[in-house]
Short mmCIF file of C-alpha atoms in Angstrom, two decimals:
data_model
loop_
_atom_site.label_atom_id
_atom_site.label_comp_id
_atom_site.label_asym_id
_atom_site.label_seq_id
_atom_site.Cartn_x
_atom_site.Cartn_y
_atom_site.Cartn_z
CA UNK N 1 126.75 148.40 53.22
CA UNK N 2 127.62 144.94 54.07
CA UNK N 3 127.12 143.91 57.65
CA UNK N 4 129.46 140.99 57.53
CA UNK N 5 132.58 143.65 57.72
CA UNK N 6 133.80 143.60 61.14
CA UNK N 7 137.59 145.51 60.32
CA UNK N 8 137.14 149.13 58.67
CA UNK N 9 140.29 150.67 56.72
CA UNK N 10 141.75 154.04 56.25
CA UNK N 11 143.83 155.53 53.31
CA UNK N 12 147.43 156.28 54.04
CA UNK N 13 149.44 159.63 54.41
CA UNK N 14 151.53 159.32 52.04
CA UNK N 15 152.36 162.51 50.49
CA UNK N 16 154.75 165.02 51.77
CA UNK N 17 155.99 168.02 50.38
CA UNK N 18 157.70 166.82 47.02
CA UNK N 19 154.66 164.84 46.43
CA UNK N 20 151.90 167.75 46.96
CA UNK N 21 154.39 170.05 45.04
CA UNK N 22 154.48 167.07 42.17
CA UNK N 23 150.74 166.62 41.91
CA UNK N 24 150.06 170.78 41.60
CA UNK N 25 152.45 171.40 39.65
CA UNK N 26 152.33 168.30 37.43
CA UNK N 27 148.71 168.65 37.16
CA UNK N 28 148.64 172.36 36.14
CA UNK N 29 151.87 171.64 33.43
CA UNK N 30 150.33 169.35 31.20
CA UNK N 31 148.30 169.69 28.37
CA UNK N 32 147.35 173.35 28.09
CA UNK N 33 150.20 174.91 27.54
CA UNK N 34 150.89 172.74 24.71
CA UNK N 35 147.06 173.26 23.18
CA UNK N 36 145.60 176.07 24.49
CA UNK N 37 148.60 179.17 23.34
CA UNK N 38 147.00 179.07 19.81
CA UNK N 39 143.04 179.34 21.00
CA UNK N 40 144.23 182.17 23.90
CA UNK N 41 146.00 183.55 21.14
CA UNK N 42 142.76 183.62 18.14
CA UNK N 43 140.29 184.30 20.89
CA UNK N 44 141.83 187.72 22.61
CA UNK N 45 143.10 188.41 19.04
CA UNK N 46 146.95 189.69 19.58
CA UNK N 47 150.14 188.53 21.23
CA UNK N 48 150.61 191.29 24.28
CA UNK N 49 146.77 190.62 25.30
CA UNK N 50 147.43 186.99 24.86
CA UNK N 51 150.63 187.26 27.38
CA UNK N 52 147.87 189.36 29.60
CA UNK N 53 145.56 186.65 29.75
CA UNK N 54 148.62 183.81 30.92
CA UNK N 55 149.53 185.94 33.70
CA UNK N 56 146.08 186.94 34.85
CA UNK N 57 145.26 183.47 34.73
CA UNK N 58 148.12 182.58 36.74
CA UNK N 59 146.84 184.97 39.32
CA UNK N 60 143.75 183.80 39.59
CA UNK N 61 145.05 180.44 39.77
CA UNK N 62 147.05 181.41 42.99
CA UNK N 63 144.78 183.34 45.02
CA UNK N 64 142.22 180.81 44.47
CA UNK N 65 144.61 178.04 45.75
CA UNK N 66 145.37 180.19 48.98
CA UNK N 67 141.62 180.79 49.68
CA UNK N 68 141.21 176.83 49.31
CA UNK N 69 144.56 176.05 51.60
CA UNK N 70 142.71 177.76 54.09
CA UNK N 71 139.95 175.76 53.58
CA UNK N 72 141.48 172.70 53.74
CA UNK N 73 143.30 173.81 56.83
CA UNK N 74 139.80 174.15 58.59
CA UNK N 75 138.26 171.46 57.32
CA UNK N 76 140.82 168.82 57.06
CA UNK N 77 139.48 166.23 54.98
CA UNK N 78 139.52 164.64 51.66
CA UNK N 79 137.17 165.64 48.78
CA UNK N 80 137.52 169.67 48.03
CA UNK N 81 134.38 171.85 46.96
CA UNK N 82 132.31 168.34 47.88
CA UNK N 83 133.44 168.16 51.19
CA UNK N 84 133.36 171.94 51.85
CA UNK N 85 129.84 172.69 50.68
CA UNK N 86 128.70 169.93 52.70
CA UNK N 87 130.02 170.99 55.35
CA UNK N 88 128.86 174.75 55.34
CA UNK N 89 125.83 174.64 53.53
CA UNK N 90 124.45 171.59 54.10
CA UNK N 91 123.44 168.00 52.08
CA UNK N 92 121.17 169.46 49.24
CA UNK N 93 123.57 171.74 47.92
CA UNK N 94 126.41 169.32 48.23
CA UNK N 95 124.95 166.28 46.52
CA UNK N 96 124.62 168.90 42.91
CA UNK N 97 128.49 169.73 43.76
CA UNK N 98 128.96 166.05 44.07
CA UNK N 99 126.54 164.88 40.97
CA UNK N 100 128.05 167.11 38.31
CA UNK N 101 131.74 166.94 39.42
CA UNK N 102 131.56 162.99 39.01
CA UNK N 103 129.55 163.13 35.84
CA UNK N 104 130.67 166.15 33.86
CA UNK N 105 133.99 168.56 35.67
CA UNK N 106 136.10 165.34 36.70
CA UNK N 107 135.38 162.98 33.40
CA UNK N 108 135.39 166.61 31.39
CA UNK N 109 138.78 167.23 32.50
CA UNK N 110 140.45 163.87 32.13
CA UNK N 111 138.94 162.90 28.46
CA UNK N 112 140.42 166.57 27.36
CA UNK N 113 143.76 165.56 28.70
CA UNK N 114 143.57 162.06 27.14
CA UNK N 115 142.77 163.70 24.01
CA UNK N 116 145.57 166.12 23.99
CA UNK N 117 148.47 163.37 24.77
CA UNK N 118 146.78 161.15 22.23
CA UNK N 119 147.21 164.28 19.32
CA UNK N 120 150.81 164.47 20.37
CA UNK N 121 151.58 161.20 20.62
CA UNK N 122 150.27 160.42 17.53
CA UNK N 123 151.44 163.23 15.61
CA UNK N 124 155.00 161.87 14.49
CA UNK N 125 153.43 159.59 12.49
CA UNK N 126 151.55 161.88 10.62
CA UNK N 127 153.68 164.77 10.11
CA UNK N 128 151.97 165.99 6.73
CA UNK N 129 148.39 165.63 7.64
CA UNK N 130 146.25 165.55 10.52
CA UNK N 131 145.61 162.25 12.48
CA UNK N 132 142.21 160.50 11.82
CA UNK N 133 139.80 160.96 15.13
CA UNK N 134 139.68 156.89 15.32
CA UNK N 135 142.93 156.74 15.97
CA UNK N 136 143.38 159.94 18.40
CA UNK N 137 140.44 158.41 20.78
CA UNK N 138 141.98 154.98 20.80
CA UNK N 139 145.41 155.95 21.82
CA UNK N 140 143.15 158.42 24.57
CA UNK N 141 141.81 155.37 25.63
CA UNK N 142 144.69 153.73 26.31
CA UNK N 143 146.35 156.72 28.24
CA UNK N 144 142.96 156.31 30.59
CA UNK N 145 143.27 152.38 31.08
CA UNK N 146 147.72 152.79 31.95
CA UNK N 147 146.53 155.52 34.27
CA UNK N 148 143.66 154.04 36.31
CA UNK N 149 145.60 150.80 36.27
CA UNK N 150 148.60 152.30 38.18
CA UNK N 151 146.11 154.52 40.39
CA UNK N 152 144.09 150.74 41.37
CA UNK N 153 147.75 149.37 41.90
CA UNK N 154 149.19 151.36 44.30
CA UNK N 155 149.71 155.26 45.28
CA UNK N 156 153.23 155.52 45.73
CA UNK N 157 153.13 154.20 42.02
CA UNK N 158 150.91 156.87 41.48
CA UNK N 159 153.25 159.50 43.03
CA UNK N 160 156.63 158.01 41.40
CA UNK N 161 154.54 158.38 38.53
CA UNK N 162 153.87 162.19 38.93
CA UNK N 163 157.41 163.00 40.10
CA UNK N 164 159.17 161.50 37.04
CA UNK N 165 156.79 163.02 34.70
CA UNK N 166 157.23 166.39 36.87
CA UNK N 167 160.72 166.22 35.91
CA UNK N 168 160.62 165.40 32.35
CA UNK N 169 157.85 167.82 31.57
CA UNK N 170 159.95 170.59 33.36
CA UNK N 171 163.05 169.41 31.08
CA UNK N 172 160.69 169.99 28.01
CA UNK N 173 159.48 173.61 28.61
CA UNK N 174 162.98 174.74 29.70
CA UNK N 175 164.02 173.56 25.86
CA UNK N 176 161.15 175.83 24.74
CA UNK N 177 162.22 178.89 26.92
CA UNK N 178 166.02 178.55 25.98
CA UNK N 179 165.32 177.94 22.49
CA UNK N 180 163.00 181.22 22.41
CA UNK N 181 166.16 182.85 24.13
CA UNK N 182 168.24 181.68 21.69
CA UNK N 183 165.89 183.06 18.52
CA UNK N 184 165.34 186.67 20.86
CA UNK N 185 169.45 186.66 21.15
CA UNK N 186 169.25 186.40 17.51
CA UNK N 187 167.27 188.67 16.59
CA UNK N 188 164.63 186.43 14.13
CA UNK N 189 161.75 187.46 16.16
CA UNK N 190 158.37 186.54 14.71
CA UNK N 191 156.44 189.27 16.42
CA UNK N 192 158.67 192.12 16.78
CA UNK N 193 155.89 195.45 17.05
CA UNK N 194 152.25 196.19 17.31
CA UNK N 195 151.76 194.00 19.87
CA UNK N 196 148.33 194.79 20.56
CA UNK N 197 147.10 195.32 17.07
CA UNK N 198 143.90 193.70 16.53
CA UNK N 199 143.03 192.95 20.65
CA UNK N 200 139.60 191.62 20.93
CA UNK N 201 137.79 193.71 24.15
CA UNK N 202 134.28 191.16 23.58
CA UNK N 203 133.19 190.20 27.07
CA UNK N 204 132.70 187.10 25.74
CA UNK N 205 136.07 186.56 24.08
CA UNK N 206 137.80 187.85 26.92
CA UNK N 207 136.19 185.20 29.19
CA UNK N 208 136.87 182.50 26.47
CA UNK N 209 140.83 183.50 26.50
CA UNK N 210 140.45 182.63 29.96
CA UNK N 211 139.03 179.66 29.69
CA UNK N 212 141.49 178.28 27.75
CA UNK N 213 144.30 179.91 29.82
CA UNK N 214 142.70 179.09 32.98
CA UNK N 215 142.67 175.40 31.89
CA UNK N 216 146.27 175.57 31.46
CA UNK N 217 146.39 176.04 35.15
CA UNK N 218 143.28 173.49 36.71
CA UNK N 219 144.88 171.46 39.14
CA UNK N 220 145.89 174.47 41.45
CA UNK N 221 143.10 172.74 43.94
CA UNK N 222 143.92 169.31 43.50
CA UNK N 223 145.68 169.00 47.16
CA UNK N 224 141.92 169.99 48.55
CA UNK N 225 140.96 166.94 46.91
CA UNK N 226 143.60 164.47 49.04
CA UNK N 227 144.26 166.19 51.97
CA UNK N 228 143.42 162.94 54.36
CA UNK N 229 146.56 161.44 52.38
CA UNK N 230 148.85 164.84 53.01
CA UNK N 231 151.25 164.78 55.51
CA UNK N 232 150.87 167.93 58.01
CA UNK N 233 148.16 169.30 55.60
CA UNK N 234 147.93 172.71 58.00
CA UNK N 235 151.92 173.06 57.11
CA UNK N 236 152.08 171.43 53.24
CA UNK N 237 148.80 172.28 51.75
CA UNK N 238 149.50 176.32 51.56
CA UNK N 239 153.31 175.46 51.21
CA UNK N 240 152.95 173.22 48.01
CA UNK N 241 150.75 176.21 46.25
CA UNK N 242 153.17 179.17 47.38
CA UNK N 243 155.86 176.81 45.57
CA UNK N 244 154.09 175.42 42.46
CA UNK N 245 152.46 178.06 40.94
CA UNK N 246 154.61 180.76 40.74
CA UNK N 247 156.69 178.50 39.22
CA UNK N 248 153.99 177.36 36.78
CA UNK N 249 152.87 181.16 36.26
CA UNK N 250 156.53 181.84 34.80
CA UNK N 251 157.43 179.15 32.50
CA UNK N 252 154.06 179.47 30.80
CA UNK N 253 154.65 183.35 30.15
CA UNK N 254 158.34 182.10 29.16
CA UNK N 255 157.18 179.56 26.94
CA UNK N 256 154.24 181.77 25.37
CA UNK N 257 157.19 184.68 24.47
CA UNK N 258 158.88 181.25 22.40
CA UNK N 259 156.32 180.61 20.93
CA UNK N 260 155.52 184.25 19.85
CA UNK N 261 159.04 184.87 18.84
CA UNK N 262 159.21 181.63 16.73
CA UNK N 263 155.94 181.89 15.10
CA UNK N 264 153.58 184.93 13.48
CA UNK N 265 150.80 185.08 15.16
CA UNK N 266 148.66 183.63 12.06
CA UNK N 267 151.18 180.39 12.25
CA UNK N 268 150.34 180.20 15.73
CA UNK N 269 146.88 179.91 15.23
CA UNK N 270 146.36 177.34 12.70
CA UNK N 271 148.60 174.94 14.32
CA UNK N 272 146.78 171.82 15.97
CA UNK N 273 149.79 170.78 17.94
CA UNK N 274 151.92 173.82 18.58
CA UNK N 275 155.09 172.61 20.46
CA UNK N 276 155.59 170.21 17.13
CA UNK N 277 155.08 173.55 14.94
CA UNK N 278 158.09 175.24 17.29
CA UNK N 279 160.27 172.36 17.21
CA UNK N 280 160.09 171.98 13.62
CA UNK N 281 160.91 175.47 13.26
CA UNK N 282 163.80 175.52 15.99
CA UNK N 283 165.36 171.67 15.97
CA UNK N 284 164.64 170.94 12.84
CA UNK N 285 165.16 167.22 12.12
CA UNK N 286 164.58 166.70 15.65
CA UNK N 287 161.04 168.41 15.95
CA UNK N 288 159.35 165.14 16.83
CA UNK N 289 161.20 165.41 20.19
CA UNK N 290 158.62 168.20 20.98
CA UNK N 291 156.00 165.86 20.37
CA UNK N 292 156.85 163.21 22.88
CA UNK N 293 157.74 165.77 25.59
CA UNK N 294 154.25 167.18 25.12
CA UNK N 295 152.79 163.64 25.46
CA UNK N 296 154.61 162.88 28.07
CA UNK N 297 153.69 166.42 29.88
CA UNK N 298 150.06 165.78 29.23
CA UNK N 299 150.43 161.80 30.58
CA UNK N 300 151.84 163.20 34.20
CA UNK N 301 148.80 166.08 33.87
CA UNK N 302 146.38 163.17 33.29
CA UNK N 303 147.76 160.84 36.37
CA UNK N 304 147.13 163.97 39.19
CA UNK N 305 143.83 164.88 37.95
CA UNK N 306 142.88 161.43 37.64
CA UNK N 307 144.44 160.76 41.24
CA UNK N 308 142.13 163.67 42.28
CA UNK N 309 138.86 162.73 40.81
CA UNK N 310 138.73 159.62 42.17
CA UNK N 311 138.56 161.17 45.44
CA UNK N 312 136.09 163.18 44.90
CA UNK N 313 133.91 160.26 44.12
CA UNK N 314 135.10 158.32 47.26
CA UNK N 315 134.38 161.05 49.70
CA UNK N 316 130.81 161.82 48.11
CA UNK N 317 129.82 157.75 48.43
CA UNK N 318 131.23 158.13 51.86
CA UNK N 319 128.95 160.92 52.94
CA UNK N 320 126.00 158.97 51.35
CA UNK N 321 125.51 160.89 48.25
CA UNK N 322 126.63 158.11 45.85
CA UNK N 323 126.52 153.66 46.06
CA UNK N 324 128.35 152.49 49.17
CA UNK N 325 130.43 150.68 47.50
CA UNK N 326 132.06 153.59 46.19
CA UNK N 327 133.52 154.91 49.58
CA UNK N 328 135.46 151.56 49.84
CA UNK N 329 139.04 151.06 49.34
CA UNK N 330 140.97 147.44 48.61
CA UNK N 331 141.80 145.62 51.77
CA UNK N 332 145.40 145.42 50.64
CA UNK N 333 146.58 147.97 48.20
CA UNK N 334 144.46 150.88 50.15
CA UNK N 335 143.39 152.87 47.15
CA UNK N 336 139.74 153.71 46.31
CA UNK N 337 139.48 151.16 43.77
CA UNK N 338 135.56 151.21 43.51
CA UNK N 339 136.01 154.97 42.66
CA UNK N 340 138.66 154.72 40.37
CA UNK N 341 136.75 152.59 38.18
CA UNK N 342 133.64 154.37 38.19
CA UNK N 343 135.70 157.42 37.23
CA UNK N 344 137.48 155.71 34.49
CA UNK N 345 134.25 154.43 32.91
CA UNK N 346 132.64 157.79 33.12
CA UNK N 347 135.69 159.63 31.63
CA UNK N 348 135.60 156.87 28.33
CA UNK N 349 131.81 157.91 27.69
CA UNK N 350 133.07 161.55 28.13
CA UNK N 351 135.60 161.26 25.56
CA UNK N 352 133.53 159.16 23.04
CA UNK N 353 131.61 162.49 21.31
CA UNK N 354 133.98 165.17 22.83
CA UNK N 355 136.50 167.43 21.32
CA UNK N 356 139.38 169.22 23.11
CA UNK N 357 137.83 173.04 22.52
CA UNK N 358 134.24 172.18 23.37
CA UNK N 359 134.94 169.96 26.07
CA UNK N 360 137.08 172.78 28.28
CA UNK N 361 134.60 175.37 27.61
CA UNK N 362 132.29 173.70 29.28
CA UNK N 363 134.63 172.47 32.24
CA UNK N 364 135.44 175.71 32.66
CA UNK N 365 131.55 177.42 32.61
CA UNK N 366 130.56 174.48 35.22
CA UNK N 367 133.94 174.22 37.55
CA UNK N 368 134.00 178.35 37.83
CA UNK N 369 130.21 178.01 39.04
CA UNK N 370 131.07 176.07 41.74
CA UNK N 371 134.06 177.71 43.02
CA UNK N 372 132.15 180.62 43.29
CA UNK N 373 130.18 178.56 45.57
CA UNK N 374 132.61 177.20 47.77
CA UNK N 375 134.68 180.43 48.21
CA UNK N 376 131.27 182.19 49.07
CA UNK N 377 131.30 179.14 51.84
CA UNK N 378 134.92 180.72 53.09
CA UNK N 379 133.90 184.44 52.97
CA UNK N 380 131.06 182.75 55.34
CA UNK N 381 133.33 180.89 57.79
CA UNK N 382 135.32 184.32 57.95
CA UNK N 383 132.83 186.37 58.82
CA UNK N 384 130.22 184.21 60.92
CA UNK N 385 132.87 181.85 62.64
CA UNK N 386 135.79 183.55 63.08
CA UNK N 387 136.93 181.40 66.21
CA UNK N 388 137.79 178.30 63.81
CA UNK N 389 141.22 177.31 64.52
CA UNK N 390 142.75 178.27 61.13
CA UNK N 391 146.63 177.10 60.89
CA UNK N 392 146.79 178.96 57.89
CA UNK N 393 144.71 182.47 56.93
CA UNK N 394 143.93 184.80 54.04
CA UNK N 395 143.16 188.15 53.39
CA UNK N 396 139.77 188.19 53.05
CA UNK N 397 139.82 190.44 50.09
CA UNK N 398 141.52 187.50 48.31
CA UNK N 399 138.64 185.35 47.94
CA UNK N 400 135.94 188.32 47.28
CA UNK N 401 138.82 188.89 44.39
CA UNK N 402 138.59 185.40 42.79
CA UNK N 403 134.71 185.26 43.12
CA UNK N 404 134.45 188.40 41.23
CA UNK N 405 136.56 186.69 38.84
CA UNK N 406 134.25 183.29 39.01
CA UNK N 407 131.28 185.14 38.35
CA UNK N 408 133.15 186.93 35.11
CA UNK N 409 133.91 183.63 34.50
CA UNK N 410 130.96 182.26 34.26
CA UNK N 411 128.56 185.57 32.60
CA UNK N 412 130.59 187.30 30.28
CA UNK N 413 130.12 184.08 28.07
CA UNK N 414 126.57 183.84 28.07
CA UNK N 415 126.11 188.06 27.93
CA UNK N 416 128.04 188.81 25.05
CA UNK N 417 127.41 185.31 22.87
CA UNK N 418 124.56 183.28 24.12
CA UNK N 419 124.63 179.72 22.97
CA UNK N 420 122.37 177.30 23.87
CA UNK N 421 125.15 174.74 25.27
CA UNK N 422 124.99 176.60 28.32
CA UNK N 423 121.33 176.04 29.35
CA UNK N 424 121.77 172.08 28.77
CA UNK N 425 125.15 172.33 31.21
CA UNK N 426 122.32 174.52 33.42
CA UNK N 427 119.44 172.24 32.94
CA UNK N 428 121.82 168.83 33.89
CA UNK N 429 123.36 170.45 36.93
CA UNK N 430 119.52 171.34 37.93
CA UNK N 431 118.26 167.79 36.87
CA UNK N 432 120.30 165.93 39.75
CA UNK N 433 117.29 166.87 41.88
CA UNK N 434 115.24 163.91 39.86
CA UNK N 435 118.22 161.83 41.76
CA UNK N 436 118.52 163.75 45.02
CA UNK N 437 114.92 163.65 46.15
CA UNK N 438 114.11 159.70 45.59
CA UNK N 439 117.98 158.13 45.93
CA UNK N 440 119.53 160.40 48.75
CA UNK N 441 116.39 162.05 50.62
CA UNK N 442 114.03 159.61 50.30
CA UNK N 443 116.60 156.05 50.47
CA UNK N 444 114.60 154.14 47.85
CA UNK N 445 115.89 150.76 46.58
CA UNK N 446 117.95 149.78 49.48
CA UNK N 447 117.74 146.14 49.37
CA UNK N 448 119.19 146.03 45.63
CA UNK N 449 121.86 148.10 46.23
CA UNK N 450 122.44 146.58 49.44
CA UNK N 451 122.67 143.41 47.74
CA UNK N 452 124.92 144.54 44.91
CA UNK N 453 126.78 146.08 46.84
CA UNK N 454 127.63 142.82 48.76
CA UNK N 455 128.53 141.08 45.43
CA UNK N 456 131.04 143.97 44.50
CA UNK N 457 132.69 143.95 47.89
CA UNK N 458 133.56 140.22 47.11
CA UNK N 459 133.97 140.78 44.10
CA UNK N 460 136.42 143.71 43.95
CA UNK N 461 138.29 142.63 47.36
CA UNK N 462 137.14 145.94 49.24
CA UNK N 463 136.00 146.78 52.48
CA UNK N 464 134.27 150.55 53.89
CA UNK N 465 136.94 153.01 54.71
CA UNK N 466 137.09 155.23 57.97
CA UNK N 467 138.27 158.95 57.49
CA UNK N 468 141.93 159.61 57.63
CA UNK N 469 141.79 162.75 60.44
#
């Protein structure tokens, strides 16, 4: 770190309840509902089981956002499963949270989201054939540069940013659930019987269905990831979940019975963008609307979790587990820049070979892992420190719930339908001890990372950042 910085900075509260509500909500509501129906749908094999998995998923999603509020409401800082690993179990385990969240969960998640806007966003132009992959990645691309531009600029940009899109994505699905109404009212109902005819019971297509739904709902943690910038965390950090994803949970089983009444299962299925393949069926003429909405849904999904990840980086270089220059934030416009841009870079190399199927799979196998982990680190605090001052508490049967669910989560796939994907996720979240033991334990190559880290700091106009408590 350089000495010649006398004046250390901190990163500013700035979101209060509308905001936290904004980046859950708008996070979760953005581009799985509008990809993932039809792969819930062809993995679990019928429409009831299908509706089954969206509001399972939804439940998991909310009892695993109330075991992290109280989390974050005993330890109040930025940087979520990072932060609390470290924390409870130490530096060793933390620095494998840290090393595969930067370089695989984070970048994972944001080049699938950039990929799904890009497919709708494109898709007007080719309305009778499917987009070539060139021109899908580029426009991905660009949704990553607008993005980490606007998070660099400034984080009430960033928020605006979330809010609006909140609002227009919210606009979108409503059309989808009243036009679904409308076609129910009228009796042309797609799937009218047999609801469950042809359910698949595979452990490991069960815990793909959920994969896929549970994408739909990632960002139900993303508030764990900011708290230092939350306003009265111990008051808005369980509030914004108890608000957001009930709401979520609802107007994705809404949307899901449109979709099912509009389409046959079958149609659902093969489509590649299935909000176009309802509004062509239900507006007509006016289809392509769907296709923008779902853009811009998938654009205000891609802002949060890219507001999020960057934290994550930021807090890990702050604890020492990553470059210094990483835990610094711009002397002026207080955001993380350093981490931003590493994010951004890592998220383009993600995207570069990666498809939208393969690449949430394997978000979801590694993310569930580690949740498991850091819940285990809550059933710990419960039990072996029970004098914390906790604002905010839990059931403890609520967390011992979603772990059972992690661990499903993570097994049933590999039980029921090994595939050797799984061991090289295994095998890279195992081979950050190659980095841990010479980089973090042992502190080799100081002087050249001292010295570029000096460079950057000039470079980049940033200075080391002091916790926001």
């Amino acid at each position: 770190m350089a000495e010649t910085e006398t004046e250390r900075i901190q990163l500013k509260r700035e979101l209060g309840l509308v905001s936290a509500v904004s980046l859950v909500a708008g996070t979760m509501i953005g581009s799985g509902i509008f990809m993932s129906p039809q792969f819930v749908l062809s993995y679990i094999g019928s429409p009831g089981a299908s509706l089954i998995i969206w509001a399972l998923s939804g439940l998991v999603a909310m009892l695993g956002a109330l075991s992290y509020a109280e989390l974050g409401t005993i330890i109040k800082e930025s940087g979520g499963d990072f932060i609390y690993i470290l924390r409870i179990y130490g530096q060793f385990p933390a620095f494998f949270v840290a090393f595969t969240f930067l370089l695989v969960v984070k970048p994972a998640s944001i080049a699938a989201i950039s990929l799904s806007f890009a497919e709708y966003a494109v898709a007007p132009f080719y309305q009778d054939c499917s987009p070539p992959q060139l021109i899908v990645k580029c426009a991905a691309v660009a949704a990553i540069m607008v993005v980490a531009m606007a998070n660099i600029l400034n984080v009430r940009l960033a928020m605006r940013i979330q809010v609006v899109f909140l609002v227009a994505k919210l606009f979108a699905l409503m059309v989808i659930v009243i036009g679904g109404i409308v076609i129910i009212a009228q009796g042309n109902v797609a799937v009218q019987q047999h609801a469950f005819d042809g359910t698949n019971l595979g452990l490991s297509s069960i815990g793909m269905a959920f994969y896929q739904g549970l994408w739909s709902f990632a960002g139900w943690y993303n508030l764990n990831y900011v708290t230092e910038e939350l306003k009265r965390p111990e008051v808005n950090l369980p509030r914004a979940v108890i608000i957001a994803i009930p709401m979520v949970t609802m107007l994705y089983l809404l949307v899901n019975v449109s979709y099912l009444a509009v389409m046959t299962p079958r149609e659902l299925m093969s489509s590649n963008a299935v909000a176009v393949t309802w509004g062509n069926k239900v507006l007509g003429s006016w289809g392509w609307v769907m296709s923008i909405a779902a853009a811009l849904s998938a654009f205000g999904s891609l802002n949060g979790t890219f507001f999020s990840g960057g934290r994550v980086c930021f807090v890990a270089a702050r604890e020492g587990h990553m470059p210094d220059i990483l835990s610094m934030a711009h002397v002026n416009r207080l955001t993380p820049s350093p981490a931003l841009i590493f994010t951004t870079a890592i998220s383009l190399l993600v995207l570069i070979p990666g498809d939208f199927q393969s690449i949430v799979n394997f978000f979801s196998f590694t993310a569930w892992f580690f949740y498991a982990i850091t819940l285990s680190g809550l059933l710990y605090l419960k039990i072996k420190k029970p004098e914390l001052p906790r604002p905010y508490r839990v059931p403890i049967v609520i967390p011992i719930l979603v772990i059972i669910a992690a661990i499903f989560l993570v097994l049933a796939p590999i039980i029921d339908n090994p595939a050797i994907e799984y061991l090289y996720v295994t095998l890279f979240i195992f081979s950050g001890v190659l980095v841990y033991v010479p980089f973090i334990h042992f502190k080799l190559c100081p002087g050249l990372l001292e010295k570029v880290t000096v460079f950057l700091q000039i470079f980049l106009e940033v200075a080391p950042a002091d916790k926001n408590l």
